[in-house]
Short mmCIF file of N, CA, C and O in Angstrom, two decimals:
data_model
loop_
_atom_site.label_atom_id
_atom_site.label_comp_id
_atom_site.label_asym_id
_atom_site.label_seq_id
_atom_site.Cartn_x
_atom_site.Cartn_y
_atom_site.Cartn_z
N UNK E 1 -16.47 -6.34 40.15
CA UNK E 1 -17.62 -6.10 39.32
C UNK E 1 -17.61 -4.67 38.78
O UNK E 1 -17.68 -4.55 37.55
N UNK E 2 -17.53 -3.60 39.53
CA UNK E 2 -17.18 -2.23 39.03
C UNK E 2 -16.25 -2.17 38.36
O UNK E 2 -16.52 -1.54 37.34
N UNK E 3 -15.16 -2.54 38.38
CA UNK E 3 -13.85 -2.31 37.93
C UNK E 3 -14.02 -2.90 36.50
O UNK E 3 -13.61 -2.32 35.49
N UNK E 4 -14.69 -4.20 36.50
CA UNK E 4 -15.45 -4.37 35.15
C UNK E 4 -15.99 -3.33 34.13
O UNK E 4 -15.53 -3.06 33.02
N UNK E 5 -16.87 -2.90 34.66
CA UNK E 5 -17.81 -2.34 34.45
C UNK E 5 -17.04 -0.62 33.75
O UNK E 5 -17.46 -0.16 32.69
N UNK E 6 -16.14 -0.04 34.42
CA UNK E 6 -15.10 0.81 34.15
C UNK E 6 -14.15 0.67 32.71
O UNK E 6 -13.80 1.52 31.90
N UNK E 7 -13.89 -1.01 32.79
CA UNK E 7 -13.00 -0.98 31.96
C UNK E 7 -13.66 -1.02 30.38
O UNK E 7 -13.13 -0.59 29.35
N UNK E 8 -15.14 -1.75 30.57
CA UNK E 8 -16.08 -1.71 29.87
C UNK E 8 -16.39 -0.56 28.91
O UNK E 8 -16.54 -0.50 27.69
N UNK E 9 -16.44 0.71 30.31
CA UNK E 9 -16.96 2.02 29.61
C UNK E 9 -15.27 2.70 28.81
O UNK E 9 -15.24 2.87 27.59
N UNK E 10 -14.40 2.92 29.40
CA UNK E 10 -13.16 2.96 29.13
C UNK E 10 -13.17 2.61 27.69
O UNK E 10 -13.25 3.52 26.87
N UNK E 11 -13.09 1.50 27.35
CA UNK E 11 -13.15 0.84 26.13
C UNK E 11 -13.68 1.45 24.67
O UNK E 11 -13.14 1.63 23.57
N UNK E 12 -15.28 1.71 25.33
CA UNK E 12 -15.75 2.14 24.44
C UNK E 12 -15.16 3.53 23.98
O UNK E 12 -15.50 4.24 23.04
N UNK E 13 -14.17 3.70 24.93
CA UNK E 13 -14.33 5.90 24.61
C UNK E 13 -13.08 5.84 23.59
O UNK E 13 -12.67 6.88 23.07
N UNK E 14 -12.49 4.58 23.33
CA UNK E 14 -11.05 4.82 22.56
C UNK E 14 -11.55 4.39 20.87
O UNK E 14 -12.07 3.42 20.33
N UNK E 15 -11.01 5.81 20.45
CA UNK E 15 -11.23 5.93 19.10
C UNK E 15 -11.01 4.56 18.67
O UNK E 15 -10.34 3.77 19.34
N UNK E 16 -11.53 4.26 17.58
CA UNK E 16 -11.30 2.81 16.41
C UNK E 16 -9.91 3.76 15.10
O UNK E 16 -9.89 4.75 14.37
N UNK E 17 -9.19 2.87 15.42
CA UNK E 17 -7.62 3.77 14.34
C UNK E 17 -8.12 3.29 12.92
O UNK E 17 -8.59 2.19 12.64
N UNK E 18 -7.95 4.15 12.25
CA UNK E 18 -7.62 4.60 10.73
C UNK E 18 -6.64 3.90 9.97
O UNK E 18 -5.48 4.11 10.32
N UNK E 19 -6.81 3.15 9.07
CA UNK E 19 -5.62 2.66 8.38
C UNK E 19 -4.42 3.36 7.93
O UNK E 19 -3.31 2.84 7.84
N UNK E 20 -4.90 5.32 7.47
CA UNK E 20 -3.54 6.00 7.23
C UNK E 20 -2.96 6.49 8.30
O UNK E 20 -1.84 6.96 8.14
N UNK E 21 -3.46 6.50 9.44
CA UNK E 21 -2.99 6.71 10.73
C UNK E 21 -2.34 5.43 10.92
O UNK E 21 -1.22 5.88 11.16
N UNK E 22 -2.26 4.75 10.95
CA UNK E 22 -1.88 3.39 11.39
C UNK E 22 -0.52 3.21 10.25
O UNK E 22 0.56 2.84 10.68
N UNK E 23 -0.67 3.45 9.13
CA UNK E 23 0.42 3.14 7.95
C UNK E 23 1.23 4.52 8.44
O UNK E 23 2.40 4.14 8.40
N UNK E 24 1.24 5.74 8.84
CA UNK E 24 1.75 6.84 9.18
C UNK E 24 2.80 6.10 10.46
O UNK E 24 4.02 5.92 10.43
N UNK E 25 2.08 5.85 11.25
CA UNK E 25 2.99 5.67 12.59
C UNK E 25 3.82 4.35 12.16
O UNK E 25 4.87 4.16 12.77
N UNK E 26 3.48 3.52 11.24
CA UNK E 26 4.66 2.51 11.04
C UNK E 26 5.67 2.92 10.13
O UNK E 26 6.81 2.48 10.23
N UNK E 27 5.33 3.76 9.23
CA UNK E 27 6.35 4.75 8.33
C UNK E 27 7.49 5.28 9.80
O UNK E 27 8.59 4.76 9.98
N UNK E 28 7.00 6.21 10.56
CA UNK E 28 7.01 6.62 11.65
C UNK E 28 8.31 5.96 12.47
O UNK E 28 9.34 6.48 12.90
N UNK E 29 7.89 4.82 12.48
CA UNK E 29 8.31 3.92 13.42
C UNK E 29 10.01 3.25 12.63
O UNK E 29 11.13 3.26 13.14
N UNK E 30 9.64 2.82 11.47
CA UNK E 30 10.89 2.66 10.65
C UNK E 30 11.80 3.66 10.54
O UNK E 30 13.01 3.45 10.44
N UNK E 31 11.29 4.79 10.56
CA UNK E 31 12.48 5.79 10.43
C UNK E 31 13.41 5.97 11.34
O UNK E 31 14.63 5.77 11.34
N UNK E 32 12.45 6.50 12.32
CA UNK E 32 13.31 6.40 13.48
C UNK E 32 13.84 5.12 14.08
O UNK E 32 14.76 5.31 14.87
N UNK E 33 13.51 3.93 13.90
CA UNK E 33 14.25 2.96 13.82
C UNK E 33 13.99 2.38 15.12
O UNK E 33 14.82 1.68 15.71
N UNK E 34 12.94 2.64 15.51
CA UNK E 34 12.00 2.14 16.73
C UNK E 34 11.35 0.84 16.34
O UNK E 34 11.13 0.41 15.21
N UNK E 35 11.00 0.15 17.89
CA UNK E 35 10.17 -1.24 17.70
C UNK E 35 8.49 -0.58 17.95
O UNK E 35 8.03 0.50 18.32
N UNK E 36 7.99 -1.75 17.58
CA UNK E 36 6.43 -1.32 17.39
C UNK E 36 6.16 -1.26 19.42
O UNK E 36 6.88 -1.73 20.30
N UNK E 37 4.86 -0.49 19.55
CA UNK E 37 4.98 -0.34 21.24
C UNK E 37 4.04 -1.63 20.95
O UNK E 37 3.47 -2.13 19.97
N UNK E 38 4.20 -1.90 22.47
CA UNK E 38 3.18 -3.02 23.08
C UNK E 38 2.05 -3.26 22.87
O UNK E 38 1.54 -4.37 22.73
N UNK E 39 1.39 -1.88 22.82
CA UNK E 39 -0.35 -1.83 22.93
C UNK E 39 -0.71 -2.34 21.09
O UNK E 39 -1.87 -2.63 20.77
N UNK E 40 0.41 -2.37 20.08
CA UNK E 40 0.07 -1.87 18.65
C UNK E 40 -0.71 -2.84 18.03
O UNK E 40 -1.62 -2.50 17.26
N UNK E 41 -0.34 -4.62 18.43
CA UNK E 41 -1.77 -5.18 18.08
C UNK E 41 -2.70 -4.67 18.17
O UNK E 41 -3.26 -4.16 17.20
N UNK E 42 -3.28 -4.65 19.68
CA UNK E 42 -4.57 -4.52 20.38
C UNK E 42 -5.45 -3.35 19.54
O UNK E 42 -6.62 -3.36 19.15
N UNK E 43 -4.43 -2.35 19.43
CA UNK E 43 -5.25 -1.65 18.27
C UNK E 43 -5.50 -1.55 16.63
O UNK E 43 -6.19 -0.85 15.89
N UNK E 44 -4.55 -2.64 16.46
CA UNK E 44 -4.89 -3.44 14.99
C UNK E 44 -6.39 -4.07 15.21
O UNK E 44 -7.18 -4.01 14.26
N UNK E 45 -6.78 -4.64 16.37
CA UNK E 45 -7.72 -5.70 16.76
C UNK E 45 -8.96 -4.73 16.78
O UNK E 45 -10.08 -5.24 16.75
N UNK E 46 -8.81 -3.16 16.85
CA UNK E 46 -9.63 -2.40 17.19
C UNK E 46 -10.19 -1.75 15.74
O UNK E 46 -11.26 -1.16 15.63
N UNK E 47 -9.39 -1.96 14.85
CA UNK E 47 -9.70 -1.36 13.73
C UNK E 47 -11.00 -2.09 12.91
O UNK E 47 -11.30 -3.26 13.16
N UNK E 48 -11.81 -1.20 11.83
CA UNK E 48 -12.97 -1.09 11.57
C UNK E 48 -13.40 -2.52 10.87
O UNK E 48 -14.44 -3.13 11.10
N UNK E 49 -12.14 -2.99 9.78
CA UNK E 49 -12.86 -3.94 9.31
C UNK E 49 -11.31 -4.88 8.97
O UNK E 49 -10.15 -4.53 9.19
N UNK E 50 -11.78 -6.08 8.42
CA UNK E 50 -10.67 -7.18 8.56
C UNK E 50 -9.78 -6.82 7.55
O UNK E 50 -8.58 -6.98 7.78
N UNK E 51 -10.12 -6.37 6.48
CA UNK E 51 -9.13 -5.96 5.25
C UNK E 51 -8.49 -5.07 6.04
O UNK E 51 -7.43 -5.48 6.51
N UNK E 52 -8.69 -4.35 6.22
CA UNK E 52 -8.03 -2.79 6.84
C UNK E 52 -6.94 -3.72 8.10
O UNK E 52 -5.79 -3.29 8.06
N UNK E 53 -7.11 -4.65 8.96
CA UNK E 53 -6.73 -5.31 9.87
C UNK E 53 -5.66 -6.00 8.80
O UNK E 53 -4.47 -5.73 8.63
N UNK E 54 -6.31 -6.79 8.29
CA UNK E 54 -4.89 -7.69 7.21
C UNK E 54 -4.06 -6.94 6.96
O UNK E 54 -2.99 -7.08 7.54
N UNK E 55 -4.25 -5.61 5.83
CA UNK E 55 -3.69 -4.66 5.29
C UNK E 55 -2.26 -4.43 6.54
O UNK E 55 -1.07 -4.69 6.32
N UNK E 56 -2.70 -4.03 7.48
CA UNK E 56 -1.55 -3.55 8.43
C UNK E 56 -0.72 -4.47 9.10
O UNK E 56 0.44 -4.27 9.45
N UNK E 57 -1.65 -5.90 9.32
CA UNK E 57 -0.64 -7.17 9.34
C UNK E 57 0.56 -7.15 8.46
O UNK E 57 1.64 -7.23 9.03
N UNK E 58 0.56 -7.05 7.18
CA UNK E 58 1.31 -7.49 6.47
C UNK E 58 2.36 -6.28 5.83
O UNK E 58 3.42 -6.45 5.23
N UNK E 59 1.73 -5.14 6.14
CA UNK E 59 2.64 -3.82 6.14
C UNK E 59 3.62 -3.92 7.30
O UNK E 59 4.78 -3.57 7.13
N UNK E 60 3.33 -4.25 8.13
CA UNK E 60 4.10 -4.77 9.95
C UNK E 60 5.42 -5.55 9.09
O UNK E 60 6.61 -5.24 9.00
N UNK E 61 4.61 -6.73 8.50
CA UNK E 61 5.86 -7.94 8.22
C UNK E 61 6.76 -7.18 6.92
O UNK E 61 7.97 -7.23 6.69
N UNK E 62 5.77 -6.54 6.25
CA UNK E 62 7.32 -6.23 5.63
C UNK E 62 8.03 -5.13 5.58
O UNK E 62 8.96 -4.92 4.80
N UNK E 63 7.66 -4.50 6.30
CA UNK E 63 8.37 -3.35 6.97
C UNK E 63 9.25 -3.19 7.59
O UNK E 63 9.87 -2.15 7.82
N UNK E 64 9.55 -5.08 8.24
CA UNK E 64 10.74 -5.77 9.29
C UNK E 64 10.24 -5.07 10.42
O UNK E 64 11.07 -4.31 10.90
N UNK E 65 9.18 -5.09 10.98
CA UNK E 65 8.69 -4.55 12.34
C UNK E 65 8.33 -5.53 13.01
O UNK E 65 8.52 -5.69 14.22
N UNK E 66 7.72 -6.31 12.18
CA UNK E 66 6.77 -7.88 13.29
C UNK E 66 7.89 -9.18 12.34
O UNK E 66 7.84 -9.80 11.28
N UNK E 67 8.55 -9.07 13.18
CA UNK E 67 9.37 -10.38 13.19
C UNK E 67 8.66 -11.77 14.07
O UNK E 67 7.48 -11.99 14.37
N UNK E 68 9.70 -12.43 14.29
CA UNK E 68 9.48 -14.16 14.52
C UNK E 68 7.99 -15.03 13.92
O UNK E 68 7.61 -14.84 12.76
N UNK E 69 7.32 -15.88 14.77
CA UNK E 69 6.06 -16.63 14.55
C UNK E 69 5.10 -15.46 14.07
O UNK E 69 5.09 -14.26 14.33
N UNK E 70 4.48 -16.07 13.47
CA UNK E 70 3.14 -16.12 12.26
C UNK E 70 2.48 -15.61 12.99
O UNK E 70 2.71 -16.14 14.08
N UNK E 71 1.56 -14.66 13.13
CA UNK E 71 0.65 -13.83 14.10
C UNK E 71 -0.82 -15.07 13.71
O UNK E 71 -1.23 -15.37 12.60
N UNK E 72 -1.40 -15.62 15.25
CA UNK E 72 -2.87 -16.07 15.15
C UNK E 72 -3.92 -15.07 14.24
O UNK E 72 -4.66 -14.22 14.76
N UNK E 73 -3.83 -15.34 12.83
CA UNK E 73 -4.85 -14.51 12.17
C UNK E 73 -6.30 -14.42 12.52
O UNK E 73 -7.00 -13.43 12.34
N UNK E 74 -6.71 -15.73 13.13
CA UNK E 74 -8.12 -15.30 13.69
C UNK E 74 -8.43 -14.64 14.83
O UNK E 74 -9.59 -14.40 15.14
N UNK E 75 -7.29 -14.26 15.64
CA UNK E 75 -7.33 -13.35 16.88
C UNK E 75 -7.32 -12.28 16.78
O UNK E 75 -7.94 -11.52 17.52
N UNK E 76 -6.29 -11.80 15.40
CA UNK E 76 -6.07 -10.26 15.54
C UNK E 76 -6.53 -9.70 14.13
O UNK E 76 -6.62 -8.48 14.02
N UNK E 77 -6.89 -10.67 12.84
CA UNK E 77 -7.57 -10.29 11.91
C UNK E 77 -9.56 -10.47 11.72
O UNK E 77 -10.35 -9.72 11.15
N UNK E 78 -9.79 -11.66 12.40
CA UNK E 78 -10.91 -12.41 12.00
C UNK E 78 -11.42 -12.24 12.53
O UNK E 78 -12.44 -11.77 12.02
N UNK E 79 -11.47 -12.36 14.04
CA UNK E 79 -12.29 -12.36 15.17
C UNK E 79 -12.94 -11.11 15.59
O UNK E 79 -13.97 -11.14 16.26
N UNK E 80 -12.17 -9.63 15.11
CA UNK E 80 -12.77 -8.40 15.45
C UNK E 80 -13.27 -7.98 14.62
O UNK E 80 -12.78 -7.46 13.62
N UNK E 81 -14.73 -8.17 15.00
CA UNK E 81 -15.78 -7.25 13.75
C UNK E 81 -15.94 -6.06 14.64
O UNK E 81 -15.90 -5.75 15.83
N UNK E 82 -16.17 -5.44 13.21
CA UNK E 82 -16.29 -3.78 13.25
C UNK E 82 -15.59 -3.15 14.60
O UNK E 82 -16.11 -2.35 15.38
N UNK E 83 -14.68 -3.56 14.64
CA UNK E 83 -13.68 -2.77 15.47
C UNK E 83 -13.20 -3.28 17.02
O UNK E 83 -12.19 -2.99 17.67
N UNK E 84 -14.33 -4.14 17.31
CA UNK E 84 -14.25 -4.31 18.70
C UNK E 84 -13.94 -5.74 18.58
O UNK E 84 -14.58 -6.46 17.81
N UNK E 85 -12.53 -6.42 19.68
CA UNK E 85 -12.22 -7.49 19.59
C UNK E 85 -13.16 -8.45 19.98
O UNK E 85 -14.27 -8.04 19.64
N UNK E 86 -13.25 -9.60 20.55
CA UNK E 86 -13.51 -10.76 21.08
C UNK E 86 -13.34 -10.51 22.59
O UNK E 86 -14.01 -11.34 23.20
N UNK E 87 -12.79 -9.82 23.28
CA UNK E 87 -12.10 -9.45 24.55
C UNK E 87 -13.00 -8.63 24.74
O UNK E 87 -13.87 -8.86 25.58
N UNK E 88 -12.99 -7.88 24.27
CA UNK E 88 -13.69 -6.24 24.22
C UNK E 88 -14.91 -6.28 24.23
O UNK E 88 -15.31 -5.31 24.87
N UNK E 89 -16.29 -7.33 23.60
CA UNK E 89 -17.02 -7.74 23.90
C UNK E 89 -17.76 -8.68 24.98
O UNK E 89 -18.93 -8.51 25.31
N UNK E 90 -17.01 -9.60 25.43
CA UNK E 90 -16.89 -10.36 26.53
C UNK E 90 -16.79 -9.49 27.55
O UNK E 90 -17.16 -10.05 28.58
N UNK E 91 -16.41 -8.28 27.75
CA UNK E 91 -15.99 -7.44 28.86
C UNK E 91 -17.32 -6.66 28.45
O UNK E 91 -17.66 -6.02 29.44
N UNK E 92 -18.19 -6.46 27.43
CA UNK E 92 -19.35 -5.81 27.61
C UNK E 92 -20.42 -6.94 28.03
O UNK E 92 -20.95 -6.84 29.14
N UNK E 93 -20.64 -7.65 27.47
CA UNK E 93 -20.87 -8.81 27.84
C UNK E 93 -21.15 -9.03 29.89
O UNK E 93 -22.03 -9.51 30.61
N UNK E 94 -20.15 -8.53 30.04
CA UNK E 94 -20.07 -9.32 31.88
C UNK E 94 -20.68 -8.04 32.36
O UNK E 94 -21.62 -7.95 33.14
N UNK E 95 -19.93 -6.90 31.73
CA UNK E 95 -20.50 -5.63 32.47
C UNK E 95 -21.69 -5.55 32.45
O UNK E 95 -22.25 -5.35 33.53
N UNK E 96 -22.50 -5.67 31.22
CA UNK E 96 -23.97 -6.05 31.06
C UNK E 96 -24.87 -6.74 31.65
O UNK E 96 -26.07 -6.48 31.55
N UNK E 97 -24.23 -8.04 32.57
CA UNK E 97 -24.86 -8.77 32.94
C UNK E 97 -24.71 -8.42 34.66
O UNK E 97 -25.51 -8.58 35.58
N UNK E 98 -23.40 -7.92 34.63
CA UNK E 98 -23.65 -7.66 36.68
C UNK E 98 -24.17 -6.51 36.54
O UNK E 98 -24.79 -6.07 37.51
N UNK E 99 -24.07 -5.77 35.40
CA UNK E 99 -25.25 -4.37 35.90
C UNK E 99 -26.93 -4.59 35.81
O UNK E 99 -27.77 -3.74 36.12
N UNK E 100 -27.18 -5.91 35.32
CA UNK E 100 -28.53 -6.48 35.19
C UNK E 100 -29.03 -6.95 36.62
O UNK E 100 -30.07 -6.78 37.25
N UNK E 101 -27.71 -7.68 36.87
CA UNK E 101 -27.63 -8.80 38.39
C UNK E 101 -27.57 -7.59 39.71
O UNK E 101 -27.62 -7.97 40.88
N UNK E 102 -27.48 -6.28 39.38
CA UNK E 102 -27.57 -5.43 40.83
C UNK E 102 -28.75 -5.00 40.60
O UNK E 102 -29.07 -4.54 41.69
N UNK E 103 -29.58 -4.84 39.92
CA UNK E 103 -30.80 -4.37 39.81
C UNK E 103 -32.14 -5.17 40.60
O UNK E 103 -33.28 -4.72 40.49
#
């Protein structure tokens, strides 16, 4: 329940990324001839609005960075309004409710 509750606050403290920040590090990333890191959805999913989210979807694909299957567009474009995923809410969501339920 704490640990919830942590990851909850955690969450909130991480900046929402910038689309020229975001087009910078994939410039970035091609040059040096690096793969995208792990976390780089999750913070596509974090960004402000869905255009800005599409926008970098499709800079990914043709940049030859996001290869194979078709990315779930409603997971990582649709589903995150104003910045905060589907995940990311659900986790405020629970934290909200066991910090209601210890009271």
């Amino acid at each position: 329940m704490v640990l919830a509750g942590f990851l909850a606050a955690s969450l909130s403290l991480v900046p929402v990324p910038e689309l020229a920040e975001m087009t910078e590090e994939i410039d970035a990333l091609v040059l040096a001839g690096k793969a995208v890191p792990p976390d780089f959805l999750l913070r596509v999913r974090r960004m402000a609005s869905p255009e800005e989210r599409m926008q970098i979807v499709v800079y990914l694909r043709r940049s030859g960075l996001l290869t194979g299957p078709a990315l779930d567009l409603h997971r990582y474009v649709f589903n995150a309004e104003s910045g905060t995923s589907q995940t990311d809410r659900n986790m405020n969501d629970t934290a909200s409710a066991q910090v209601s339920a210890e009271k």
